[in-house]
Amino acid sequence: MSDIAYVNGAFTPLVEARISILDRGFLFGDGVYEVAAVIDGKLVDNEAHIARLERSLRELRLDSPVPISRIVEIERELVARNGVAEGMVYLQVTRGAADRDFAFPEGVTPTLVAFAQKKNILASPAARTGVKVVTVPDMRWARRDIKSVALLAQVLAKQAAVEAGCQEAWMVDADGFVTEGSSSTAFIITKAGAIVTRPNSREILPGCTRRSVLALAEQDGLTIEERGFTVAEACEAAEAFLTSASNLVLPIVAIDGRSIGAGVPGDHATRLRAIYLDFARATSV
Ligand code: PDD
């Protein structure tokens, strides 16, 4: 079965899916996106992803070309047509194709593209071994709360991670505090057992997985401290982990070559992953 994508109103084989070279997503990064996990053929935490999409669109004064309820139907149809039991759905809205001019074009229909991919997220080897991160300066713009497709700083950060033999990069602000991962939210767990993660603000993307994991951790009796932490504090922490739609919860075992805790996935992070998986399975639709 060939992969099926969605482009501006039509389902089409992925290999034939096309947009204009004048599309403002391509020329300016003038667009937003969302990624939702698929487990058991169902969308995980999708209400939160859709709510964030609506917010990103509003912040950039971009209109969805179809009603938001239709976007969810498109996501479901892609999961079904591509036979995705486990993986993710990606969707992107851009300001459409127009003569190249920085200011917003008039009377142009926004572009909507979406596709689905299979991926092992439940039995991911990284969940068993944990992942290593490298730190890099955070070079991004000042509205990181918008899930913009302008991801060049994150591309460079992830490449730095790969070249250092790591799986993720943690970006660090000018004051030495970790903002977040290149495509994930950053957490540490102190020796006293508190989960520490930066509060939502314009400096980070408000993670949908972050939101659910913090609620579940609180129900589980863990203390949560929403505050910044430095790389030095992270290196002294009992545990560290990351969250994202495509990786759920992953333990972190080293930062900049220094082992975290015992250098193996921590008990809290492992338990939070299990709790989140139960939640994801129970609430996916
Ligand atoms: N990235 N921070 C950044 C910069 C991200 O790009 C992501 C997600 C997150 C985690 O958000 P959530 O839990 O809602 O997925 C945090 C997606 C998965 C991506 O770009 O592929």
PDB file of C-alpha atoms and ligand atoms in Angstrom:
ATOM      1  CA  MET A   1       0.000   0.000   0.000  1.00  0.00           C
ATOM      2  CA  SER A   2       1.475   3.367  -0.974  1.00  0.00           C
ATOM      3  CA  ASP A   3       1.475   6.130   1.623  1.00  0.00           C
ATOM      4  CA  ILE A   4      -1.368   8.613   1.361  1.00  0.00           C
ATOM      5  CA  ALA A   5      -1.030  12.307   2.220  1.00  0.00           C
ATOM      6  CA  TYR A   6      -3.526  15.161   2.329  1.00  0.00           C
ATOM      7  CA  VAL A   7      -2.890  18.354   0.332  1.00  0.00           C
ATOM      8  CA  ASN A   8      -5.347  21.232   0.098  1.00  0.00           C
ATOM      9  CA  GLY A   9      -8.601  19.307  -0.004  1.00  0.00           C
ATOM     10  CA  ALA A  10      -7.507  16.012  -1.544  1.00  0.00           C
ATOM     11  CA  PHE A  11      -6.030  12.722  -0.380  1.00  0.00           C
ATOM     12  CA  THR A  12      -3.203  11.820  -2.719  1.00  0.00           C
ATOM     13  CA  PRO A  13      -0.314   9.333  -2.887  1.00  0.00           C
ATOM     14  CA  LEU A  14       2.554  10.832  -0.846  1.00  0.00           C
ATOM     15  CA  VAL A  15       4.954  10.587  -3.805  1.00  0.00           C
ATOM     16  CA  GLU A  16       2.618  12.776  -5.865  1.00  0.00           C
ATOM     17  CA  ALA A  17       1.845  15.304  -3.107  1.00  0.00           C
ATOM     18  CA  ARG A  18       2.956  18.794  -4.196  1.00  0.00           C
ATOM     19  CA  ILE A  19       2.779  22.418  -3.102  1.00  0.00           C
ATOM     20  CA  SER A  20       3.858  25.561  -4.969  1.00  0.00           C
ATOM     21  CA  ILE A  21       7.452  26.814  -4.684  1.00  0.00           C
ATOM     22  CA  LEU A  22       5.829  30.165  -3.897  1.00  0.00           C
ATOM     23  CA  ASP A  23       4.235  28.719  -0.770  1.00  0.00           C
ATOM     24  CA  ARG A  24       5.044  31.011   2.149  1.00  0.00           C
ATOM     25  CA  GLY A  25       5.781  28.023   4.363  1.00  0.00           C
ATOM     26  CA  PHE A  26       8.614  27.150   1.969  1.00  0.00           C
ATOM     27  CA  LEU A  27       9.825  30.732   1.336  1.00  0.00           C
ATOM     28  CA  PHE A  28       9.442  32.308   4.787  1.00  0.00           C
ATOM     29  CA  GLY A  29       8.660  29.555   7.283  1.00  0.00           C
ATOM     30  CA  ASP A  30       5.314  31.372   7.505  1.00  0.00           C
ATOM     31  CA  GLY A  31       3.247  28.555   8.952  1.00  0.00           C
ATOM     32  CA  VAL A  32       2.490  26.392  11.956  1.00  0.00           C
ATOM     33  CA  TYR A  33       2.323  22.661  12.578  1.00  0.00           C
ATOM     34  CA  GLU A  34       1.282  19.945  14.995  1.00  0.00           C
ATOM     35  CA  VAL A  35       2.393  16.389  15.660  1.00  0.00           C
ATOM     36  CA  ALA A  36       0.147  13.928  17.497  1.00  0.00           C
ATOM     37  CA  ALA A  37       1.062  10.385  18.488  1.00  0.00           C
ATOM     38  CA  VAL A  38      -0.987   7.415  17.301  1.00  0.00           C
ATOM     39  CA  ILE A  39      -1.356   4.396  19.564  1.00  0.00           C
ATOM     40  CA  ASP A  40      -3.687   1.457  18.762  1.00  0.00           C
ATOM     41  CA  GLY A  41      -4.731   3.404  15.641  1.00  0.00           C
ATOM     42  CA  LYS A  42      -6.049   6.277  17.780  1.00  0.00           C
ATOM     43  CA  LEU A  43      -4.884   9.866  18.349  1.00  0.00           C
ATOM     44  CA  VAL A  44      -3.201  10.606  21.676  1.00  0.00           C
ATOM     45  CA  ASP A  45      -3.904  13.853  23.586  1.00  0.00           C
ATOM     46  CA  ASN A  46      -5.308  15.280  20.358  1.00  0.00           C
ATOM     47  CA  GLU A  47      -7.667  17.797  21.940  1.00  0.00           C
ATOM     48  CA  ALA A  48      -4.626  19.542  23.415  1.00  0.00           C
ATOM     49  CA  HIS A  49      -2.792  19.467  20.073  1.00  0.00           C
ATOM     50  CA  ILE A  50      -5.806  20.923  18.269  1.00  0.00           C
ATOM     51  CA  ALA A  51      -6.211  23.628  20.920  1.00  0.00           C
ATOM     52  CA  ARG A  52      -2.533  24.563  20.514  1.00  0.00           C
ATOM     53  CA  LEU A  53      -2.924  24.601  16.721  1.00  0.00           C
ATOM     54  CA  GLU A  54      -5.834  27.032  17.027  1.00  0.00           C
ATOM     55  CA  ARG A  55      -3.750  29.218  19.326  1.00  0.00           C
ATOM     56  CA  SER A  56      -0.700  29.164  16.994  1.00  0.00           C
ATOM     57  CA  LEU A  57      -2.957  30.123  14.066  1.00  0.00           C
ATOM     58  CA  ARG A  58      -4.523  32.973  16.049  1.00  0.00           C
ATOM     59  CA  GLU A  59      -1.151  34.334  17.171  1.00  0.00           C
ATOM     60  CA  LEU A  60       0.035  34.521  13.533  1.00  0.00           C
ATOM     61  CA  ARG A  61      -3.345  35.776  12.236  1.00  0.00           C
ATOM     62  CA  LEU A  62      -3.534  32.738   9.993  1.00  0.00           C
ATOM     63  CA  ASP A  63      -6.892  31.176   9.079  1.00  0.00           C
ATOM     64  CA  SER A  64      -7.415  27.469   8.819  1.00  0.00           C
ATOM     65  CA  PRO A  65      -8.603  26.692   5.273  1.00  0.00           C
ATOM     66  CA  VAL A  66     -11.084  24.151   6.698  1.00  0.00           C
ATOM     67  CA  PRO A  67     -13.072  24.047   9.949  1.00  0.00           C
ATOM     68  CA  ILE A  68     -11.040  22.662  12.852  1.00  0.00           C
ATOM     69  CA  SER A  69     -13.449  19.709  13.166  1.00  0.00           C
ATOM     70  CA  ARG A  70     -12.546  18.777   9.571  1.00  0.00           C
ATOM     71  CA  ILE A  71      -8.835  18.763  10.498  1.00  0.00           C
ATOM     72  CA  VAL A  72      -9.510  16.040  13.055  1.00  0.00           C
ATOM     73  CA  GLU A  73     -11.434  14.023  10.442  1.00  0.00           C
ATOM     74  CA  ILE A  74      -8.477  14.385   8.050  1.00  0.00           C
ATOM     75  CA  GLU A  75      -6.075  13.157  10.753  1.00  0.00           C
ATOM     76  CA  ARG A  76      -8.302  10.125  11.413  1.00  0.00           C
ATOM     77  CA  GLU A  77      -8.646   9.363   7.735  1.00  0.00           C
ATOM     78  CA  LEU A  78      -4.858   9.468   7.276  1.00  0.00           C
ATOM     79  CA  VAL A  79      -4.390   7.042  10.165  1.00  0.00           C
ATOM     80  CA  ALA A  80      -6.959   4.679   8.634  1.00  0.00           C
ATOM     81  CA  ARG A  81      -5.833   4.981   4.992  1.00  0.00           C
ATOM     82  CA  ASN A  82      -2.186   4.417   5.933  1.00  0.00           C
ATOM     83  CA  GLY A  83      -2.964   1.591   8.352  1.00  0.00           C
ATOM     84  CA  VAL A  84      -1.039   3.301  11.157  1.00  0.00           C
ATOM     85  CA  ALA A  85      -1.456   1.350  14.399  1.00  0.00           C
ATOM     86  CA  GLU A  86       1.462   3.121  16.088  1.00  0.00           C
ATOM     87  CA  GLY A  87       3.227   6.289  14.962  1.00  0.00           C
ATOM     88  CA  MET A  88       2.253   9.881  14.397  1.00  0.00           C
ATOM     89  CA  VAL A  89       0.210  12.314  12.331  1.00  0.00           C
ATOM     90  CA  TYR A  90       1.793  15.566  11.126  1.00  0.00           C
ATOM     91  CA  LEU A  91      -0.185  18.568   9.910  1.00  0.00           C
ATOM     92  CA  GLN A  92       0.888  21.974   8.713  1.00  0.00           C
ATOM     93  CA  VAL A  93      -0.952  25.190   7.828  1.00  0.00           C
ATOM     94  CA  THR A  94       0.878  27.942   5.937  1.00  0.00           C
ATOM     95  CA  ARG A  95      -0.208  31.356   4.683  1.00  0.00           C
ATOM     96  CA  GLY A  96      -0.461  29.932   1.178  1.00  0.00           C
ATOM     97  CA  ALA A  97       1.200  30.645  -2.177  1.00  0.00           C
ATOM     98  CA  ALA A  98       1.519  34.213  -3.452  1.00  0.00           C
ATOM     99  CA  ASP A  99       4.033  36.466  -5.215  1.00  0.00           C
ATOM    100  CA  ARG A 100       7.028  36.793  -2.905  1.00  0.00           C
ATOM    101  CA  ASP A 101       6.432  39.741  -0.584  1.00  0.00           C
ATOM    102  CA  PHE A 102       7.148  39.774   3.146  1.00  0.00           C
ATOM    103  CA  ALA A 103       3.806  41.304   4.212  1.00  0.00           C
ATOM    104  CA  PHE A 104       0.650  39.163   4.335  1.00  0.00           C
ATOM    105  CA  PRO A 105      -0.852  38.596   0.842  1.00  0.00           C
ATOM    106  CA  GLU A 106      -4.534  39.405   0.312  1.00  0.00           C
ATOM    107  CA  GLY A 107      -7.175  36.942  -0.770  1.00  0.00           C
ATOM    108  CA  VAL A 108      -4.880  33.911  -0.629  1.00  0.00           C
ATOM    109  CA  THR A 109      -6.146  30.554   0.649  1.00  0.00           C
ATOM    110  CA  PRO A 110      -3.868  29.041   3.300  1.00  0.00           C
ATOM    111  CA  THR A 111      -2.210  25.707   2.557  1.00  0.00           C
ATOM    112  CA  LEU A 112      -3.080  22.630   4.623  1.00  0.00           C
ATOM    113  CA  VAL A 113      -0.959  19.499   4.286  1.00  0.00           C
ATOM    114  CA  ALA A 114      -0.908  16.406   6.472  1.00  0.00           C
ATOM    115  CA  PHE A 115       0.615  12.950   6.506  1.00  0.00           C
ATOM    116  CA  ALA A 116       0.916   9.960   8.819  1.00  0.00           C
ATOM    117  CA  GLN A 117       3.965   7.845   9.647  1.00  0.00           C
ATOM    118  CA  LYS A 118       4.454   4.508  11.353  1.00  0.00           C
ATOM    119  CA  LYS A 119       6.938   4.526  14.236  1.00  0.00           C
ATOM    120  CA  ASN A 120       7.652   2.261  17.206  1.00  0.00           C
ATOM    121  CA  ILE A 121       6.888   4.505  20.112  1.00  0.00           C
ATOM    122  CA  LEU A 122       5.737   2.000  22.713  1.00  0.00           C
ATOM    123  CA  ALA A 123       8.616  -0.489  22.503  1.00  0.00           C
ATOM    124  CA  SER A 124      11.186   2.182  21.665  1.00  0.00           C
ATOM    125  CA  PRO A 125      14.751   0.989  22.431  1.00  0.00           C
ATOM    126  CA  ALA A 126      15.501   4.507  23.750  1.00  0.00           C
ATOM    127  CA  ALA A 127      12.995   3.952  26.556  1.00  0.00           C
ATOM    128  CA  ARG A 128      15.008   0.969  27.786  1.00  0.00           C
ATOM    129  CA  THR A 129      18.474   2.484  27.428  1.00  0.00           C
ATOM    130  CA  GLY A 130      17.672   6.139  28.054  1.00  0.00           C
ATOM    131  CA  VAL A 131      18.996   8.936  25.839  1.00  0.00           C
ATOM    132  CA  LYS A 132      21.990  11.235  25.987  1.00  0.00           C
ATOM    133  CA  VAL A 133      21.716  14.977  25.504  1.00  0.00           C
ATOM    134  CA  VAL A 134      24.182  17.667  24.586  1.00  0.00           C
ATOM    135  CA  THR A 135      23.659  21.343  25.477  1.00  0.00           C
ATOM    136  CA  VAL A 136      23.736  24.169  22.907  1.00  0.00           C
ATOM    137  CA  PRO A 137      22.979  27.909  23.063  1.00  0.00           C
ATOM    138  CA  ASP A 138      19.312  28.671  22.398  1.00  0.00           C
ATOM    139  CA  MET A 139      19.416  30.748  19.212  1.00  0.00           C
ATOM    140  CA  ARG A 140      15.683  30.907  18.518  1.00  0.00           C
ATOM    141  CA  TRP A 141      13.301  33.836  18.073  1.00  0.00           C
ATOM    142  CA  ALA A 142      11.296  35.374  20.902  1.00  0.00           C
ATOM    143  CA  ARG A 143       7.938  33.582  20.301  1.00  0.00           C
ATOM    144  CA  ARG A 144       8.821  29.968  20.963  1.00  0.00           C
ATOM    145  CA  ASP A 145       5.309  29.397  22.335  1.00  0.00           C
ATOM    146  CA  ILE A 146       4.037  29.388  18.737  1.00  0.00           C
ATOM    147  CA  LYS A 147       4.558  26.025  17.019  1.00  0.00           C
ATOM    148  CA  SER A 148       6.086  27.648  13.951  1.00  0.00           C
ATOM    149  CA  VAL A 149       7.570  25.643  11.073  1.00  0.00           C
ATOM    150  CA  ALA A 150      10.634  27.950  11.189  1.00  0.00           C
ATOM    151  CA  LEU A 151      12.816  25.323  12.886  1.00  0.00           C
ATOM    152  CA  LEU A 152      16.335  26.107  11.685  1.00  0.00           C
ATOM    153  CA  ALA A 153      17.764  26.603  15.194  1.00  0.00           C
ATOM    154  CA  GLN A 154      16.279  23.254  16.231  1.00  0.00           C
ATOM    155  CA  VAL A 155      17.661  21.550  13.106  1.00  0.00           C
ATOM    156  CA  LEU A 156      21.153  22.832  13.986  1.00  0.00           C
ATOM    157  CA  ALA A 157      20.710  21.814  17.630  1.00  0.00           C
ATOM    158  CA  LYS A 158      19.629  18.274  16.710  1.00  0.00           C
ATOM    159  CA  GLN A 159      22.521  17.956  14.270  1.00  0.00           C
ATOM    160  CA  ALA A 160      24.919  19.014  17.046  1.00  0.00           C
ATOM    161  CA  ALA A 161      23.384  16.257  19.191  1.00  0.00           C
ATOM    162  CA  VAL A 162      23.832  13.635  16.475  1.00  0.00           C
ATOM    163  CA  GLU A 163      27.444  14.705  15.889  1.00  0.00           C
ATOM    164  CA  ALA A 164      28.097  14.375  19.646  1.00  0.00           C
ATOM    165  CA  GLY A 165      26.644  10.841  19.641  1.00  0.00           C
ATOM    166  CA  CYS A 166      23.506  12.044  21.454  1.00  0.00           C
ATOM    167  CA  GLN A 167      19.800  11.796  20.684  1.00  0.00           C
ATOM    168  CA  GLU A 168      18.637  15.246  21.812  1.00  0.00           C
ATOM    169  CA  ALA A 169      20.002  18.751  22.396  1.00  0.00           C
ATOM    170  CA  TRP A 170      18.976  20.897  25.333  1.00  0.00           C
ATOM    171  CA  MET A 171      18.957  24.574  24.449  1.00  0.00           C
ATOM    172  CA  VAL A 172      20.334  26.992  27.041  1.00  0.00           C
ATOM    173  CA  ASP A 173      19.387  30.685  27.369  1.00  0.00           C
ATOM    174  CA  ALA A 174      21.801  33.584  27.866  1.00  0.00           C
ATOM    175  CA  ASP A 175      21.467  33.266  31.675  1.00  0.00           C
ATOM    176  CA  GLY A 176      22.543  29.620  31.661  1.00  0.00           C
ATOM    177  CA  PHE A 177      19.058  28.151  32.163  1.00  0.00           C
ATOM    178  CA  VAL A 178      17.793  25.266  30.048  1.00  0.00           C
ATOM    179  CA  THR A 179      14.815  26.300  27.925  1.00  0.00           C
ATOM    180  CA  GLU A 180      13.817  22.971  26.350  1.00  0.00           C
ATOM    181  CA  GLY A 181      14.954  20.255  23.965  1.00  0.00           C
ATOM    182  CA  SER A 182      15.165  20.803  20.212  1.00  0.00           C
ATOM    183  CA  SER A 183      11.875  18.912  19.861  1.00  0.00           C
ATOM    184  CA  SER A 184      10.913  18.028  23.433  1.00  0.00           C
ATOM    185  CA  THR A 185      10.276  19.456  26.899  1.00  0.00           C
ATOM    186  CA  ALA A 186      13.120  19.201  29.455  1.00  0.00           C
ATOM    187  CA  PHE A 187      12.732  17.943  33.044  1.00  0.00           C
ATOM    188  CA  ILE A 188      14.972  17.026  35.962  1.00  0.00           C
ATOM    189  CA  ILE A 189      14.124  15.278  39.222  1.00  0.00           C
ATOM    190  CA  THR A 190      15.967  16.571  42.273  1.00  0.00           C
ATOM    191  CA  LYS A 191      17.569  14.348  44.894  1.00  0.00           C
ATOM    192  CA  ALA A 192      14.610  15.318  47.131  1.00  0.00           C
ATOM    193  CA  GLY A 193      12.290  13.814  44.492  1.00  0.00           C
ATOM    194  CA  ALA A 194      10.760  16.992  43.014  1.00  0.00           C
ATOM    195  CA  ILE A 195      10.101  17.288  39.271  1.00  0.00           C
ATOM    196  CA  VAL A 196      11.543  20.550  37.949  1.00  0.00           C
ATOM    197  CA  THR A 197      10.594  22.024  34.572  1.00  0.00           C
ATOM    198  CA  ARG A 198      10.502  25.542  33.202  1.00  0.00           C
ATOM    199  CA  PRO A 199       7.110  27.284  33.454  1.00  0.00           C
ATOM    200  CA  ASN A 200       5.240  27.921  30.202  1.00  0.00           C
ATOM    201  CA  SER A 201       6.003  31.339  28.739  1.00  0.00           C
ATOM    202  CA  ARG A 202       6.989  32.806  25.379  1.00  0.00           C
ATOM    203  CA  GLU A 203      10.384  31.144  25.890  1.00  0.00           C
ATOM    204  CA  ILE A 204       9.222  27.557  25.384  1.00  0.00           C
ATOM    205  CA  LEU A 205       6.591  25.589  23.515  1.00  0.00           C
ATOM    206  CA  PRO A 206       3.775  24.626  25.894  1.00  0.00           C
ATOM    207  CA  GLY A 207       4.112  20.853  25.482  1.00  0.00           C
ATOM    208  CA  CYS A 208       0.913  18.817  25.348  1.00  0.00           C
ATOM    209  CA  THR A 209       2.750  15.796  26.771  1.00  0.00           C
ATOM    210  CA  ARG A 210       4.255  18.058  29.467  1.00  0.00           C
ATOM    211  CA  ARG A 211       0.774  19.115  30.543  1.00  0.00           C
ATOM    212  CA  SER A 212      -0.541  15.558  30.870  1.00  0.00           C
ATOM    213  CA  VAL A 213       2.620  14.199  32.497  1.00  0.00           C
ATOM    214  CA  LEU A 214       2.629  16.961  35.135  1.00  0.00           C
ATOM    215  CA  ALA A 215      -1.045  16.282  35.957  1.00  0.00           C
ATOM    216  CA  LEU A 216      -0.378  12.534  36.220  1.00  0.00           C
ATOM    217  CA  ALA A 217       2.758  13.086  38.338  1.00  0.00           C
ATOM    218  CA  GLU A 218       0.812  15.271  40.731  1.00  0.00           C
ATOM    219  CA  GLN A 219      -1.913  12.613  41.061  1.00  0.00           C
ATOM    220  CA  ASP A 220       0.887  10.129  41.751  1.00  0.00           C
ATOM    221  CA  GLY A 221       2.016  12.226  44.720  1.00  0.00           C
ATOM    222  CA  LEU A 222       5.111  13.823  43.191  1.00  0.00           C
ATOM    223  CA  THR A 223       6.039  17.424  43.918  1.00  0.00           C
ATOM    224  CA  ILE A 224       6.308  19.758  40.931  1.00  0.00           C
ATOM    225  CA  GLU A 225       8.471  22.869  40.808  1.00  0.00           C
ATOM    226  CA  GLU A 226       7.854  24.981  37.710  1.00  0.00           C
ATOM    227  CA  ARG A 227      11.087  26.980  37.542  1.00  0.00           C
ATOM    228  CA  GLY A 228      14.188  27.252  35.453  1.00  0.00           C
ATOM    229  CA  PHE A 229      17.213  25.041  36.097  1.00  0.00           C
ATOM    230  CA  THR A 230      20.818  25.385  34.983  1.00  0.00           C
ATOM    231  CA  VAL A 231      22.959  22.773  33.249  1.00  0.00           C
ATOM    232  CA  ALA A 232      25.008  22.499  36.476  1.00  0.00           C
ATOM    233  CA  GLU A 233      21.869  21.701  38.497  1.00  0.00           C
ATOM    234  CA  ALA A 234      20.777  19.163  35.881  1.00  0.00           C
ATOM    235  CA  CYS A 235      24.141  17.399  36.050  1.00  0.00           C
ATOM    236  CA  GLU A 236      23.721  17.028  39.837  1.00  0.00           C
ATOM    237  CA  ALA A 237      20.071  15.877  39.603  1.00  0.00           C
ATOM    238  CA  ALA A 238      18.880  12.399  40.561  1.00  0.00           C
ATOM    239  CA  GLU A 239      17.191  11.933  37.177  1.00  0.00           C
ATOM    240  CA  ALA A 240      16.344  13.733  33.973  1.00  0.00           C
ATOM    241  CA  PHE A 241      13.821  13.052  31.246  1.00  0.00           C
ATOM    242  CA  LEU A 242      12.131  14.538  28.194  1.00  0.00           C
ATOM    243  CA  THR A 243       8.581  14.494  26.884  1.00  0.00           C
ATOM    244  CA  SER A 244       7.155  14.907  23.374  1.00  0.00           C
ATOM    245  CA  ALA A 245       4.277  13.578  21.309  1.00  0.00           C
ATOM    246  CA  SER A 246       6.600  11.468  19.193  1.00  0.00           C
ATOM    247  CA  ASN A 247       8.645  10.019  22.080  1.00  0.00           C
ATOM    248  CA  LEU A 248       6.151  10.206  24.979  1.00  0.00           C
ATOM    249  CA  VAL A 249       8.426  10.101  28.068  1.00  0.00           C
ATOM    250  CA  LEU A 250      12.124   9.203  27.654  1.00  0.00           C
ATOM    251  CA  PRO A 251      14.666   8.936  30.463  1.00  0.00           C
ATOM    252  CA  ILE A 252      17.895  10.928  30.014  1.00  0.00           C
ATOM    253  CA  VAL A 253      21.067   9.203  31.213  1.00  0.00           C
ATOM    254  CA  ALA A 254      23.797  11.723  30.338  1.00  0.00           C
ATOM    255  CA  ILE A 255      24.193  15.458  29.744  1.00  0.00           C
ATOM    256  CA  ASP A 256      27.308  16.725  27.955  1.00  0.00           C
ATOM    257  CA  GLY A 257      29.009  13.388  28.629  1.00  0.00           C
ATOM    258  CA  ARG A 258      28.270  13.434  32.391  1.00  0.00           C
ATOM    259  CA  SER A 259      26.143  10.595  33.757  1.00  0.00           C
ATOM    260  CA  ILE A 260      22.887  11.541  35.451  1.00  0.00           C
ATOM    261  CA  GLY A 261      22.232   9.567  38.641  1.00  0.00           C
ATOM    262  CA  ALA A 262      23.478   6.030  38.094  1.00  0.00           C
ATOM    263  CA  GLY A 263      23.723   6.588  34.320  1.00  0.00           C
ATOM    264  CA  VAL A 264      20.707   4.356  33.662  1.00  0.00           C
ATOM    265  CA  PRO A 265      16.986   5.217  33.295  1.00  0.00           C
ATOM    266  CA  GLY A 266      15.726   6.475  36.651  1.00  0.00           C
ATOM    267  CA  ASP A 267      12.838   4.906  38.595  1.00  0.00           C
ATOM    268  CA  HIS A 268      10.645   8.015  38.499  1.00  0.00           C
ATOM    269  CA  ALA A 269      11.116   8.583  34.775  1.00  0.00           C
ATOM    270  CA  THR A 270      10.435   4.919  34.061  1.00  0.00           C
ATOM    271  CA  ARG A 271       7.286   5.023  36.171  1.00  0.00           C
ATOM    272  CA  LEU A 272       6.109   8.297  34.579  1.00  0.00           C
ATOM    273  CA  ARG A 273       6.500   6.713  31.150  1.00  0.00           C
ATOM    274  CA  ALA A 274       4.372   3.742  32.235  1.00  0.00           C
ATOM    275  CA  ILE A 275       1.713   5.986  33.788  1.00  0.00           C
ATOM    276  CA  TYR A 276       1.633   8.188  30.691  1.00  0.00           C
ATOM    277  CA  LEU A 277       1.279   5.135  28.422  1.00  0.00           C
ATOM    278  CA  ASP A 278      -1.701   3.929  30.445  1.00  0.00           C
ATOM    279  CA  PHE A 279      -3.244   7.400  30.212  1.00  0.00           C
ATOM    280  CA  ALA A 280      -2.536   7.629  26.464  1.00  0.00           C
ATOM    281  CA  ARG A 281      -4.137   4.244  25.798  1.00  0.00           C
ATOM    282  CA  ALA A 282      -7.138   5.014  27.970  1.00  0.00           C
ATOM    283  CA  THR A 283      -7.855   8.449  26.503  1.00  0.00           C
ATOM    284  CA  SER A 284      -6.822   8.164  22.824  1.00  0.00           C
ATOM    285  CA  VAL A 285      -9.674   8.595  20.339  1.00  0.00           C
TER     286      VAL A 285
HETATM  287  N1  PDD B   1       7.989  18.595  18.875  1.00  0.00           N
HETATM  288  N2  PDD B   1       9.385  21.716  22.632  1.00  0.00           N
HETATM  289  C1  PDD B   1       9.631  21.769  21.308  1.00  0.00           C
HETATM  290  C2  PDD B   1      10.573  22.801  20.795  1.00  0.00           C
HETATM  291  C3  PDD B   1       9.008  20.845  20.443  1.00  0.00           C
HETATM  292  O1  PDD B   1       9.264  20.910  19.119  1.00  0.00           O
HETATM  293  C4  PDD B   1       8.146  19.862  20.977  1.00  0.00           C
HETATM  294  C5  PDD B   1       7.429  18.869  20.121  1.00  0.00           C
HETATM  295  C6  PDD B   1       7.924  19.851  22.370  1.00  0.00           C
HETATM  296  C7  PDD B   1       6.994  18.873  23.018  1.00  0.00           C
HETATM  297  O2  PDD B   1       5.651  19.189  22.742  1.00  0.00           O
HETATM  298  P1  PDD B   1       4.531  18.047  22.699  1.00  0.00           P
HETATM  299  O3  PDD B   1       4.597  17.292  23.984  1.00  0.00           O
HETATM  300  O4  PDD B   1       3.258  18.795  22.564  1.00  0.00           O
HETATM  301  O5  PDD B   1       4.839  17.195  21.505  1.00  0.00           O
HETATM  302  C8  PDD B   1       8.558  20.798  23.157  1.00  0.00           C
HETATM  303  C9  PDD B   1       7.307  17.713  17.946  1.00  0.00           C
HETATM  304  C10 PDD B   1       7.055  16.361  18.491  1.00  0.00           C
HETATM  305  C11 PDD B   1       8.071  17.715  16.636  1.00  0.00           C
HETATM  306  O6  PDD B   1       8.462  18.794  16.221  1.00  0.00           O
HETATM  307  O7  PDD B   1       8.237  16.661  16.022  1.00  0.00           O
END
